[in-house]
Coordinates of N, CA and C in Angstrom, one line a residue:
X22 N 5.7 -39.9 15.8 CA 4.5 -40.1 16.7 C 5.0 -40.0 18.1
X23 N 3.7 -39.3 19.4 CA 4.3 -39.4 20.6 C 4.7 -40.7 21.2
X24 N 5.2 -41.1 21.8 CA 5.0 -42.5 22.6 C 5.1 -42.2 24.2
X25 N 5.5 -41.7 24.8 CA 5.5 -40.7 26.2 C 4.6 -40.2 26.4
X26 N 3.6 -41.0 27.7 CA 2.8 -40.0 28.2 C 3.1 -38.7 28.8
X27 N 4.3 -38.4 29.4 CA 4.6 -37.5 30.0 C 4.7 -36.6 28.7
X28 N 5.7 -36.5 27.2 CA 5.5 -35.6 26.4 C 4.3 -35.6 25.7
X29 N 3.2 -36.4 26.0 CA 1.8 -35.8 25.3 C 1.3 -34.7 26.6
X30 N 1.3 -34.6 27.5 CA 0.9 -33.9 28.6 C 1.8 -32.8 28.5
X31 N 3.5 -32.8 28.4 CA 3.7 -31.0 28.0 C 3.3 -30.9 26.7
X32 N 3.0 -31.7 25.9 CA 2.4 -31.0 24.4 C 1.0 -30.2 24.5
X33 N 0.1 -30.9 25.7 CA -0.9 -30.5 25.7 C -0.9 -29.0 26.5
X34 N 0.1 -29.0 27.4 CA 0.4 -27.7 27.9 C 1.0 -26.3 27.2
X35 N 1.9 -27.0 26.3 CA 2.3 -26.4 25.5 C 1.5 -25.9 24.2
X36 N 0.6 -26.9 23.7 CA -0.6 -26.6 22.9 C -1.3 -25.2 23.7
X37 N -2.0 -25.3 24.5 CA -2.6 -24.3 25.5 C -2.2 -23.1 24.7
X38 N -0.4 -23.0 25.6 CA -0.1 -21.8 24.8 C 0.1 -21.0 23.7
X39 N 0.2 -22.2 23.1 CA 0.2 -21.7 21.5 C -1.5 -21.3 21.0
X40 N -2.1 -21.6 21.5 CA -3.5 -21.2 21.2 C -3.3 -19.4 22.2
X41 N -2.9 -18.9 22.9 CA -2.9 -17.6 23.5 C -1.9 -17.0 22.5
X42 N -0.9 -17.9 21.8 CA -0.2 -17.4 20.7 C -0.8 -17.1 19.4
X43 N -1.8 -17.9 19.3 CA -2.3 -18.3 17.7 C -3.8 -17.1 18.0
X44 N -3.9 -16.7 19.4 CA -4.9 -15.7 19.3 C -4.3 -14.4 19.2
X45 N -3.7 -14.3 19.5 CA -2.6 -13.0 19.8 C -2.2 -12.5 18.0
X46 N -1.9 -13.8 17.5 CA -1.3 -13.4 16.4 C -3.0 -13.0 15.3
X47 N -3.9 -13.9 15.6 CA -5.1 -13.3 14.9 C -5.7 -11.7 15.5
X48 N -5.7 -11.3 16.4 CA -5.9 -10.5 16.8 C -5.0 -8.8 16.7
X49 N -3.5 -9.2 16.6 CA -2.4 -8.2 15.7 C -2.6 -8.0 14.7
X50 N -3.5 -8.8 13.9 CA -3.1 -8.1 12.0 C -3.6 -6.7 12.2
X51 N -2.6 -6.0 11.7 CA -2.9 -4.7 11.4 C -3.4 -4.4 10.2
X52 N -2.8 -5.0 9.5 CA -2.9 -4.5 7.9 C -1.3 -3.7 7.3
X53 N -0.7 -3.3 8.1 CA 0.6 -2.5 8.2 C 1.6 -3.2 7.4
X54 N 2.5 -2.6 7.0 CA 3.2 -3.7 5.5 C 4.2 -4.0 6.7
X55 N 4.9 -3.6 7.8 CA 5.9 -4.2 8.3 C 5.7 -5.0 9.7
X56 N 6.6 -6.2 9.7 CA 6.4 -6.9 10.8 C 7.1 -7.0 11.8
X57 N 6.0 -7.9 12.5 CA 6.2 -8.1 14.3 C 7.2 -8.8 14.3
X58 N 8.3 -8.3 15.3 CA 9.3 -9.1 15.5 C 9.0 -10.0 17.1
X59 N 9.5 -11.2 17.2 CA 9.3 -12.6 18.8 C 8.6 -11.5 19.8
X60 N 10.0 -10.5 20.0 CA 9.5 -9.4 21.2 C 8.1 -8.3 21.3
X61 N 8.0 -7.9 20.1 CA 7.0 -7.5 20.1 C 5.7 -7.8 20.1
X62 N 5.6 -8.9 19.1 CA 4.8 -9.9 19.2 C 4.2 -10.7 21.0
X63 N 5.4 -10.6 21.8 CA 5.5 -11.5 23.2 C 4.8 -10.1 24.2
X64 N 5.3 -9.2 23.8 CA 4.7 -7.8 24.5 C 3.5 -7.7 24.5
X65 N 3.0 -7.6 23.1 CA 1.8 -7.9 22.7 C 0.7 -8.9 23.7
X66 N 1.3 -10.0 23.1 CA 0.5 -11.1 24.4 C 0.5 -10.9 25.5
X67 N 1.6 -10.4 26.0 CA 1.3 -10.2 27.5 C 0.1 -9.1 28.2
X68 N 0.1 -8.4 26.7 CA -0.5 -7.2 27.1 C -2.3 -8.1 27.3
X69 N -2.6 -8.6 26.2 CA -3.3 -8.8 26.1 C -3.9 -10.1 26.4
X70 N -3.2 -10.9 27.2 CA -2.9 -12.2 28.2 C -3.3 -12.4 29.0
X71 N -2.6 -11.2 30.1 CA -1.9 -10.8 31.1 C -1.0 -11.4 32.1
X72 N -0.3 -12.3 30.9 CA 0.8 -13.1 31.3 C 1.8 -11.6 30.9
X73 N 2.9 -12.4 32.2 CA 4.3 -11.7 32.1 C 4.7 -11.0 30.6
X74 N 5.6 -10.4 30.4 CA 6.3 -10.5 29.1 C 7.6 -11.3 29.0
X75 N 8.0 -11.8 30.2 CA 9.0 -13.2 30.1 C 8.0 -14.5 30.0
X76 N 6.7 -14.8 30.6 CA 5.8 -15.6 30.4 C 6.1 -15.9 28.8
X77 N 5.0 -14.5 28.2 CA 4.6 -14.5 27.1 C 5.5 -15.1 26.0
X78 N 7.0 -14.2 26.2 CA 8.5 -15.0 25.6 C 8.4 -16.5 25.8
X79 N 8.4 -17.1 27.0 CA 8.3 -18.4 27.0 C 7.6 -19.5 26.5
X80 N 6.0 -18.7 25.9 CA 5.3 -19.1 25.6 C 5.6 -18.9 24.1
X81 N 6.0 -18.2 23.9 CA 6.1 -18.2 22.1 C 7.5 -19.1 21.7
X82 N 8.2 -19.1 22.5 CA 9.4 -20.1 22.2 C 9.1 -21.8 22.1
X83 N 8.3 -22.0 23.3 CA 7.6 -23.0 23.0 C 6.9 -23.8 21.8
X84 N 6.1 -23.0 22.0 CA 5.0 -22.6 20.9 C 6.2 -23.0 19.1
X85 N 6.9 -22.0 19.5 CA 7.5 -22.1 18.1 C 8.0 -23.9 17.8
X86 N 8.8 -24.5 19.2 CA 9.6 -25.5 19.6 C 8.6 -26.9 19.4
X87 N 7.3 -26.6 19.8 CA 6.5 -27.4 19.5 C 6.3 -27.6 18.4
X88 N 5.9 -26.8 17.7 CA 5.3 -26.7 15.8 C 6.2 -27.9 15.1
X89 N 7.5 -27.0 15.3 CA 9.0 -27.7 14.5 C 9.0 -28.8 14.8
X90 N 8.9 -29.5 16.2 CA 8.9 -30.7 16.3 C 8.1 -31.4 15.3
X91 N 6.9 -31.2 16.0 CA 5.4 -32.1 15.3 C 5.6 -32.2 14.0
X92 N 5.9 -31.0 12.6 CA 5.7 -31.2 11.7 C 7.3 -31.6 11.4
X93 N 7.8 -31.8 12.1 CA 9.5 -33.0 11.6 C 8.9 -33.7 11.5
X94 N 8.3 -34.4 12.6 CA 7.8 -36.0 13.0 C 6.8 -36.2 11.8
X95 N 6.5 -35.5 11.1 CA 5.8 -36.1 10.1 C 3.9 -35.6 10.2
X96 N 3.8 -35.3 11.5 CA 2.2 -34.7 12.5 C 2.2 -33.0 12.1
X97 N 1.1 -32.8 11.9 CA 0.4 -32.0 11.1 C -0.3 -31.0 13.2
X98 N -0.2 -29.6 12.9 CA -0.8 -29.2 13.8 C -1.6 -28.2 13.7
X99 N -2.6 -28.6 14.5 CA -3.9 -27.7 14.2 C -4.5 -27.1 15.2
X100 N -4.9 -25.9 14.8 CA -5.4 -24.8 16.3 C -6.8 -24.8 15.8
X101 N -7.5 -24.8 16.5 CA -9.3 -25.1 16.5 C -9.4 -23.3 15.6
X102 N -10.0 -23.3 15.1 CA -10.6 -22.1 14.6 C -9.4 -20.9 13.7
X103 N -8.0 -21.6 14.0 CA -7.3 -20.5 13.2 C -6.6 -21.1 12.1
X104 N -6.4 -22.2 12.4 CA -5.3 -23.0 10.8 C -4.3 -24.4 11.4
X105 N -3.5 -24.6 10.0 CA -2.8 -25.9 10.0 C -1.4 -25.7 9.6
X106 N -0.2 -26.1 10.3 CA 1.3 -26.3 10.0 C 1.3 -27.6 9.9
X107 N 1.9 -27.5 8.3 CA 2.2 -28.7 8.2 C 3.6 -28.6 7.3
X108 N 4.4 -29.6 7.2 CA 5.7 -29.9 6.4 C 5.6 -29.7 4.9
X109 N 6.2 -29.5 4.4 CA 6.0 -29.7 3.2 C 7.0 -30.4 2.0
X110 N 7.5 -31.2 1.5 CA 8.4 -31.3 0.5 C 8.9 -30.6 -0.5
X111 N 9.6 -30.0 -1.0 CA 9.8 -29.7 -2.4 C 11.2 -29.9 -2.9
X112 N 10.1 -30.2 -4.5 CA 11.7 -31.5 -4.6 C 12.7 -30.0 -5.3
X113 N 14.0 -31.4 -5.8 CA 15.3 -30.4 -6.4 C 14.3 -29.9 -7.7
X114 N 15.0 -29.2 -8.1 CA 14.6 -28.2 -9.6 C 15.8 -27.2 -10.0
X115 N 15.9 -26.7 -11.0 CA 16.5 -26.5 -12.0 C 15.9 -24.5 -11.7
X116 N 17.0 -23.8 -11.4 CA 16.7 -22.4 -11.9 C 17.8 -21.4 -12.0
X117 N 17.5 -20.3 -11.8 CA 18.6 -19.3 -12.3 C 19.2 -18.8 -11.5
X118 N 20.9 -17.9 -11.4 CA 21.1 -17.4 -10.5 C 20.8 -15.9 -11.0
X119 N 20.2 -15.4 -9.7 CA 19.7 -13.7 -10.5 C 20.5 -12.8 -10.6
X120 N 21.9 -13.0 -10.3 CA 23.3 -12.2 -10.5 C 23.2 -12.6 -11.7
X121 N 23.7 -13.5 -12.5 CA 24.1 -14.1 -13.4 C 23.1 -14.8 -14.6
X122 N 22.4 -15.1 -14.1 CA 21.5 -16.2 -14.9 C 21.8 -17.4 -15.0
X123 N 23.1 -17.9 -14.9 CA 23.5 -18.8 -15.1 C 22.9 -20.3 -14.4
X124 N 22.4 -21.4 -15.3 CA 21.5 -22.1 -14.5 C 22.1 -22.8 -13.1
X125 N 21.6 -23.1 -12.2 CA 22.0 -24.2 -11.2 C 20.9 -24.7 -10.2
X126 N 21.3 -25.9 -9.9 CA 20.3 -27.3 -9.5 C 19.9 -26.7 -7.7
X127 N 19.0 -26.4 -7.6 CA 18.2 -25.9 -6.3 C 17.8 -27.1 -5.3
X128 N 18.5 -27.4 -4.4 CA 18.5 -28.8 -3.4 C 16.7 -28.9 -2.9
X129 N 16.8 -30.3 -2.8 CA 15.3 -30.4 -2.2 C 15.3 -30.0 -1.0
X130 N 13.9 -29.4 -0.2 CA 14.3 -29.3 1.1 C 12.7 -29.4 1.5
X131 N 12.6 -29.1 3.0 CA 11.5 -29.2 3.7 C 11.2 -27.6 3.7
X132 N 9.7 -27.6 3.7 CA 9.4 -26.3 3.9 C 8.0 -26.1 5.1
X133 N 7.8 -25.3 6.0 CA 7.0 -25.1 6.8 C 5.7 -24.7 6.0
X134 N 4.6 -25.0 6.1 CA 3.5 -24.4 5.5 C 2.6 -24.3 6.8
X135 N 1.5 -22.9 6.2 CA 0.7 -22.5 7.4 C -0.7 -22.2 6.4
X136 N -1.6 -23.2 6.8 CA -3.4 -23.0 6.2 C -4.2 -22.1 7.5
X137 N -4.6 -21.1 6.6 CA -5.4 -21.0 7.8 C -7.0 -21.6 7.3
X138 N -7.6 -21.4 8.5 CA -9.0 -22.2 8.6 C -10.1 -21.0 8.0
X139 N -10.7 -21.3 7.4 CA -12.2 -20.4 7.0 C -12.6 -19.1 7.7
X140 N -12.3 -19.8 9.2 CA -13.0 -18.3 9.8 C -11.9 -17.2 10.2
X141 N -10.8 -17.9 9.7 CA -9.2 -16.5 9.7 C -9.5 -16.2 8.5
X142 N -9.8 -17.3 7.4 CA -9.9 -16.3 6.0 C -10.9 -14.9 6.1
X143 N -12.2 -15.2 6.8 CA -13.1 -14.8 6.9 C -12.9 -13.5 7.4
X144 N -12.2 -13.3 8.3 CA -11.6 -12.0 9.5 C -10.5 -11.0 8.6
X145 N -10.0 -11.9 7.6 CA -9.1 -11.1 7.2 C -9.7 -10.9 6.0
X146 N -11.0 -11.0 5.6 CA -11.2 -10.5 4.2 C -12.9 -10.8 4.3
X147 N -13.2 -9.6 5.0 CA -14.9 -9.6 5.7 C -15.4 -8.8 4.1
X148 N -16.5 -9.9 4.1 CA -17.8 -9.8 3.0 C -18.6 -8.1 3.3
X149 N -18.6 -7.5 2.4 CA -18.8 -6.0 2.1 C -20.4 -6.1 1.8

């Protein structure tokens, strides 16, 4: 949880950007099988920002720096209209190695998950 007013106020600035981020990134789907790499992606936004392309970089770094935090802490983050990161658990399990087959025990770990919201489903898979 925050307890600092001063870090709820860069979160809130920092949120900001991540929404120029979180539009940027709804606005790129191409449909194209290969992906956007930080830079291109940050080019992108600038273009379409008209923040810098060092801006735009700073903003995606952030952006990224924020996420990781919040969903460590246990907080779930949500962009109005495009989706949810949240943490996820997954416990140890049992599987194969694909060289070998040979079985071995897979460590529990944390995983990033991303929901998007209805009207990203909606954009990406428009009723005919």
């Amino acid at each position: 949880m925050l307890r600092d007013p001063r870090e709820v106020s860069l979160m809130g600035r920092r949120m900001k950007q991540g929404l120029v981020i979180a539009s940027a990134l709804l606005l790129l789907s191409s449909g194209s099988a290969s992906a956007m790499g930080d830079k291109e992606l940050a080019r992108a936004m600038a273009k379409r920002s008209g923040l810098s392309v060092e801006q735009a970089e700073a903003a995606l770094a952030a952006f990224k720096s924020v996420v990781v935090t919040q969903v460590k802490s246990g907080d779930a983050v949500r962009l109005k209209g495009f989706g949810k990161f949240t943490m996820q658990e997954r416990k140890a399990h049992t599987g194969r190695n694909p060289r070998t087959g040979e079985k071995m025990t897979i460590p529990a770990r944390n995983v990033l998950r991303f929901k998007p919201f209805q009207a990203v489903k909606e954009q990406l898979n428009p009723k005919q």
